[in-house]
Short mmCIF file of C-alpha atoms and ligand atoms in Angstrom, two decimals:
data_model
loop_
_atom_site.label_atom_id
_atom_site.label_comp_id
_atom_site.label_asym_id
_atom_site.label_seq_id
_atom_site.Cartn_x
_atom_site.Cartn_y
_atom_site.Cartn_z
CA UNK H 1 77.90 -51.41 -9.80
CA UNK H 2 76.79 -53.22 -6.68
CA UNK H 3 75.52 -56.74 -7.33
CA UNK H 4 71.80 -57.18 -6.71
CA UNK H 5 70.50 -59.96 -4.48
CA UNK H 6 67.50 -61.85 -5.82
CA UNK H 7 65.78 -64.42 -3.62
CA UNK H 8 65.43 -67.72 -5.45
CA UNK H 9 61.82 -68.93 -5.10
CA UNK H 10 61.77 -66.40 -2.24
CA UNK H 11 63.95 -66.91 0.83
CA UNK H 12 63.59 -70.60 0.11
CA UNK H 13 66.29 -71.81 2.51
CA UNK H 14 64.03 -70.74 5.38
CA UNK H 15 60.42 -70.90 4.15
CA UNK H 16 58.46 -73.01 1.64
CA UNK H 17 59.70 -72.13 -1.84
CA UNK H 18 57.48 -70.02 -4.10
CA UNK H 19 55.00 -69.14 -1.33
CA UNK H 20 53.91 -65.76 0.01
CA UNK H 21 55.74 -66.67 3.22
CA UNK H 22 59.04 -67.09 1.34
CA UNK H 23 58.53 -63.83 -0.56
CA UNK H 24 57.63 -61.92 2.63
CA UNK H 25 60.81 -63.21 4.23
CA UNK H 26 62.84 -62.12 1.18
CA UNK H 27 61.47 -58.60 1.63
CA UNK H 28 62.41 -58.68 5.36
CA UNK H 29 65.89 -59.92 4.50
CA UNK H 30 66.30 -56.92 2.19
CA UNK H 31 66.57 -58.73 -1.09
CA UNK H 32 66.64 -56.48 -4.15
CA UNK H 33 64.41 -58.87 -6.07
CA UNK H 34 62.76 -62.25 -6.13
CA UNK H 35 62.75 -65.08 -8.61
CA UNK H 36 59.66 -67.27 -9.04
CA UNK H 37 58.32 -69.99 -11.35
CA UNK H 38 54.93 -70.00 -13.10
CA UNK H 39 52.77 -72.83 -14.41
CA UNK H 40 49.12 -73.00 -15.56
CA UNK H 41 46.25 -74.78 -13.81
CA UNK H 42 43.48 -76.79 -15.46
CA UNK H 43 41.28 -73.67 -15.45
CA UNK H 44 44.15 -71.65 -16.97
CA UNK H 45 45.13 -69.66 -13.90
CA UNK H 46 48.76 -68.64 -13.33
CA UNK H 47 50.21 -70.29 -10.26
CA UNK H 48 53.64 -70.00 -8.67
CA UNK H 49 55.25 -73.40 -8.30
CA UNK H 50 58.50 -74.86 -9.61
CA UNK H 51 57.64 -78.43 -10.59
CA UNK H 52 55.00 -79.61 -13.03
CA UNK H 53 53.64 -81.76 -10.19
CA UNK H 54 52.77 -80.79 -6.63
CA UNK H 55 54.31 -83.89 -5.06
CA UNK H 56 57.67 -82.50 -3.87
CA UNK H 57 56.30 -79.45 -2.03
CA UNK H 58 52.65 -80.23 -1.14
CA UNK H 59 50.70 -82.85 0.78
CA UNK H 60 49.22 -84.23 -2.42
CA UNK H 61 50.11 -85.74 -5.75
CA UNK H 62 49.50 -84.95 -9.41
CA UNK H 63 50.13 -82.50 -12.20
CA UNK H 64 49.45 -78.79 -11.66
CA UNK H 65 47.72 -78.71 -15.06
CA UNK H 66 45.21 -81.31 -13.92
CA UNK H 67 43.93 -79.35 -10.90
CA UNK H 68 41.77 -76.24 -10.89
CA UNK H 69 43.02 -73.30 -8.86
CA UNK H 70 40.39 -74.02 -6.20
CA UNK H 71 41.53 -77.63 -5.95
CA UNK H 72 45.20 -76.65 -5.72
CA UNK H 73 44.47 -74.20 -2.92
CA UNK H 74 43.30 -77.10 -0.72
CA UNK H 75 46.80 -78.55 -0.47
CA UNK H 76 49.28 -77.54 2.19
CA UNK H 77 52.49 -76.40 0.59
CA UNK H 78 54.82 -76.81 3.57
CA UNK H 79 56.32 -80.22 2.98
CA UNK H 80 59.88 -78.80 2.97
CA UNK H 81 59.26 -76.45 5.94
CA UNK H 82 56.50 -78.04 8.08
CA UNK H 83 56.39 -75.15 10.58
CA UNK H 84 54.66 -73.01 7.92
CA UNK H 85 51.25 -74.60 8.40
CA UNK H 86 49.27 -72.09 6.32
CA UNK H 87 51.46 -72.05 3.22
CA UNK H 88 49.60 -72.70 -0.02
CA UNK H 89 50.41 -72.36 -3.71
CA UNK H 90 49.94 -68.67 -4.59
CA UNK H 91 48.55 -67.18 -7.77
CA UNK H 92 50.96 -64.92 -9.65
CA UNK H 93 48.59 -61.99 -9.01
CA UNK H 94 48.81 -62.51 -5.24
CA UNK H 95 52.60 -62.37 -5.36
CA UNK H 96 52.57 -59.24 -7.49
CA UNK H 97 50.19 -57.55 -5.01
CA UNK H 98 52.53 -58.44 -2.14
CA UNK H 99 55.51 -56.98 -3.98
CA UNK H 100 53.84 -53.95 -5.52
CA UNK H 101 54.38 -51.62 -2.51
CA UNK H 102 58.08 -52.58 -2.39
CA UNK H 103 60.87 -51.70 -4.79
CA UNK H 104 61.82 -55.31 -5.49
CA UNK H 105 62.46 -56.59 -9.00
CA UNK H 106 60.45 -59.65 -10.01
CA UNK H 107 62.06 -62.35 -12.15
CA UNK H 108 59.25 -64.47 -13.56
CA UNK H 109 60.46 -67.78 -14.94
CA UNK H 110 58.04 -69.36 -17.41
CA UNK H 111 58.17 -73.12 -16.91
CA UNK H 112 57.26 -74.03 -20.47
CA UNK H 113 59.91 -76.67 -21.15
CA UNK H 114 57.92 -79.80 -20.30
CA UNK H 115 54.37 -78.61 -20.96
CA UNK H 116 54.01 -75.74 -23.41
CA UNK H 117 51.02 -74.17 -21.52
CA UNK H 118 49.56 -72.48 -24.61
CA UNK H 119 48.84 -68.80 -24.00
CA UNK H 120 50.92 -68.53 -20.82
CA UNK H 121 53.05 -65.69 -22.23
CA UNK H 122 49.97 -63.54 -22.96
CA UNK H 123 48.55 -64.29 -19.53
CA UNK H 124 51.73 -63.39 -17.67
CA UNK H 125 52.12 -60.11 -19.57
CA UNK H 126 48.48 -59.21 -18.89
CA UNK H 127 48.79 -59.97 -15.18
CA UNK H 128 51.93 -57.82 -14.87
CA UNK H 129 50.27 -55.01 -16.80
CA UNK H 130 47.17 -55.20 -14.58
CA UNK H 131 49.44 -54.82 -11.56
CA UNK H 132 51.16 -51.87 -13.22
CA UNK H 133 54.56 -53.48 -12.67
CA UNK H 134 55.89 -53.62 -16.24
CA UNK H 135 59.05 -51.73 -15.30
CA UNK H 136 59.96 -54.09 -12.46
CA UNK H 137 59.68 -57.46 -14.15
CA UNK H 138 62.19 -59.58 -16.03
CA UNK H 139 60.91 -62.66 -17.85
CA UNK H 140 63.13 -65.72 -18.17
CA UNK H 141 62.82 -69.25 -19.49
CA UNK H 142 64.87 -72.29 -20.42
CA UNK H 143 62.36 -72.70 -23.25
CA UNK H 144 63.59 -69.93 -25.49
CA UNK H 145 60.48 -69.83 -27.65
CA UNK H 146 58.81 -68.27 -24.60
CA UNK H 147 61.40 -65.47 -24.59
CA UNK H 148 60.88 -64.82 -28.30
CA UNK H 149 57.11 -64.80 -27.79
CA UNK H 150 57.27 -62.39 -24.84
CA UNK H 151 59.41 -60.04 -26.94
CA UNK H 152 57.03 -60.32 -29.89
CA UNK H 153 54.01 -59.53 -27.71
CA UNK H 154 55.80 -56.71 -25.90
CA UNK H 155 59.07 -55.44 -27.37
CA UNK H 156 59.64 -53.38 -24.21
CA UNK H 157 59.54 -56.43 -21.93
CA UNK H 158 62.92 -57.29 -20.41
CA UNK H 159 63.97 -60.91 -20.86
CA UNK H 160 66.67 -63.22 -19.54
CA UNK H 161 68.09 -66.27 -21.29
CA UNK H 162 68.21 -69.24 -18.92
CA UNK H 163 70.75 -71.86 -19.88
CA UNK H 164 72.99 -74.51 -18.38
CA UNK H 165 75.91 -76.43 -19.88
CA UNK H 166 77.90 -76.59 -23.05
CA UNK H 167 76.92 -73.45 -24.92
CA UNK H 168 79.09 -72.01 -27.65
CA UNK H 169 78.73 -68.28 -28.32
CA UNK H 170 75.85 -67.93 -25.88
CA UNK H 171 76.15 -64.13 -25.95
CA UNK H 172 75.73 -64.08 -29.73
CA UNK H 173 72.75 -66.45 -29.47
CA UNK H 174 71.15 -64.32 -26.74
CA UNK H 175 71.43 -61.24 -28.94
CA UNK H 176 70.13 -63.20 -31.93
CA UNK H 177 66.89 -64.17 -30.17
CA UNK H 178 66.46 -60.76 -28.55
CA UNK H 179 67.21 -61.63 -24.92
CA UNK H 180 68.32 -58.73 -22.70
CA UNK H 181 70.26 -60.63 -20.02
CA UNK H 182 72.01 -63.93 -19.39
CA UNK H 183 70.93 -66.33 -16.62
CA UNK H 184 73.77 -68.86 -16.36
CA UNK H 185 74.23 -71.49 -13.64
CA UNK H 186 76.69 -70.81 -10.83
CA UNK H 187 78.73 -73.89 -11.66
CA UNK H 188 80.01 -72.12 -14.78
CA UNK H 189 81.97 -69.73 -12.52
CA UNK H 190 84.71 -68.53 -12.14
CA UNK H 191 84.44 -67.73 -15.85
CA UNK H 192 86.38 -64.67 -16.94
CA UNK H 193 85.51 -65.20 -20.58
CA UNK H 194 81.76 -65.17 -20.00
CA UNK H 195 82.03 -62.12 -17.75
CA UNK H 196 84.08 -60.33 -20.41
CA UNK H 197 81.86 -61.34 -23.32
CA UNK H 198 78.63 -60.47 -21.53
CA UNK H 199 80.03 -56.99 -20.74
CA UNK H 200 81.06 -56.53 -24.35
CA UNK H 201 77.56 -57.47 -25.54
CA UNK H 202 75.91 -55.43 -22.76
CA UNK H 203 74.12 -58.48 -21.40
CA UNK H 204 73.84 -58.35 -17.59
CA UNK H 205 74.59 -61.61 -15.77
CA UNK H 206 71.94 -62.91 -13.36
CA UNK H 207 73.49 -66.06 -11.92
CA UNK H 208 71.66 -68.99 -10.25
CA UNK H 209 71.69 -70.50 -7.68
CA UNK H 210 74.44 -68.91 -5.59
CA UNK H 211 74.43 -70.34 -2.07
CA UNK H 212 78.15 -70.73 -1.48
CA UNK H 213 79.64 -67.77 0.43
CA UNK H 214 83.08 -67.63 -1.25
CA UNK H 215 81.30 -67.71 -4.61
CA UNK H 216 79.02 -64.85 -3.48
CA UNK H 217 82.15 -62.89 -2.59
CA UNK H 218 83.80 -63.64 -5.93
CA UNK H 219 80.72 -62.67 -7.96
CA UNK H 220 80.15 -59.51 -5.91
CA UNK H 221 83.81 -58.56 -6.48
CA UNK H 222 83.26 -59.10 -10.22
CA UNK H 223 80.22 -56.81 -9.95
CA UNK H 224 77.95 -59.17 -11.83
CA UNK H 225 74.47 -57.68 -12.11
CA UNK H 226 72.61 -60.12 -9.82
CA UNK H 227 73.00 -63.31 -7.85
CA UNK H 228 69.93 -65.47 -7.37
CA UNK H 229 70.15 -67.19 -3.99
CA UNK H 230 68.16 -69.26 -1.49
CA UNK H 231 69.81 -67.27 1.34
CA UNK H 232 69.24 -63.56 0.60
CA UNK H 233 70.20 -62.62 4.18
CA UNK H 234 73.73 -64.00 3.74
CA UNK H 235 74.12 -62.58 0.23
CA UNK H 236 72.93 -59.17 1.48
CA UNK H 237 75.70 -59.05 4.09
CA UNK H 238 78.38 -60.13 1.63
CA UNK H 239 77.34 -57.71 -1.09
CA UNK H 240 77.04 -54.80 1.38
CA UNK H 241 80.39 -55.59 3.00
CA UNK H 242 82.09 -55.55 -0.37
CA UNK H 243 80.62 -52.10 -0.93
CA UNK H 244 82.17 -50.73 2.27
CA UNK H 245 85.65 -52.15 1.57
CA UNK H 246 86.02 -50.52 -1.83
O1 G3P M 301 65.86 -68.82 -12.62
C1 G3P M 301 66.97 -69.41 -12.07
C2 G3P M 301 66.70 -70.80 -11.61
O2 G3P M 301 65.56 -70.78 -10.82
C3 G3P M 301 66.55 -71.78 -12.72
O3 G3P M 301 66.46 -73.09 -12.30
O4 G3P M 301 65.30 -75.16 -11.72
O5 G3P M 301 65.63 -73.44 -9.98
O6 G3P M 301 63.99 -73.06 -11.81
P1 G3P M 301 65.30 -73.70 -11.42
CA1 CA M 302 63.30 -70.89 -11.35
#
C-alpha cells in the first residue's frame, strides 16, 4: 500500500504552523492528510495551536487557556514566517470547514498532557460530528487517557497512540487501551521489529516528524501507512516516485 503523506501542523516548513495558510498550502502540495494540535481557550473554544502558550508563534505572550477566543484572534501568528501577515490562530471548526470539500484525512492531536482541558474530548467529537467528518478524522494524544475517553464516548472513533522513547511491548499496550494505530517518532527508525509487530497486530504506523529525504524513501519502501512531515511537497514526490518504480 502506498504510504500516505500527512502535513505536520500543515505545510509548516513554508507557512506558519497550525494556521489556515499552512493547511491551504498542504492541500496545494497534494498532501493526503494534515496533522494539527488542539487546546482550549478561557471561554472553552477549541483552537489549533501546538504550545500551551502563544509566545513561540505569535506576537504576544501568555497561556492559551487564559485568553478568550476573541482575545487570541487579535494576535498575529506569523512569528516563524513573517511574510504571512494575516495569519491568526484558527478555531478547529474553521480548519474542518476548509478541509471538508477535500478528501484529506485530519489527524487531531489533543494536547492534554500539561493541562487536562476538562471536556475537550467531548468538544472535539461534537465539532467533528457537526462538520460531518467522522469518517475522515483520527484522534491522537500523548496523554493516553484522552484516547481512552474518545473511545468510550465514541467506540467508532479512530485513535492513534502517540509515544516517544523506551516503550516495551507498545503494540500490546496500544491494543490494551483500544488504540487503532501507532504514532511513533521518526528517530525510532529503521526499526524492523516495530514494523513487523505493528503489522502482526494490525496497527498502522503513522510516523512523525519525517523531514529527512532518505528516511522518507526508506519508510515509503517499507510501505508504512503514513509519514507526518513539515514538507509534504517533498514527501509527495518521493512517495509517488516509489510507486512508479515498483
Ligand atoms: O502528531 C505527531 C507530532 O505532531 C507529535 O509531536 O510535538 O509535534 O505535537 P508534536
Ligand atoms: Ca502534533
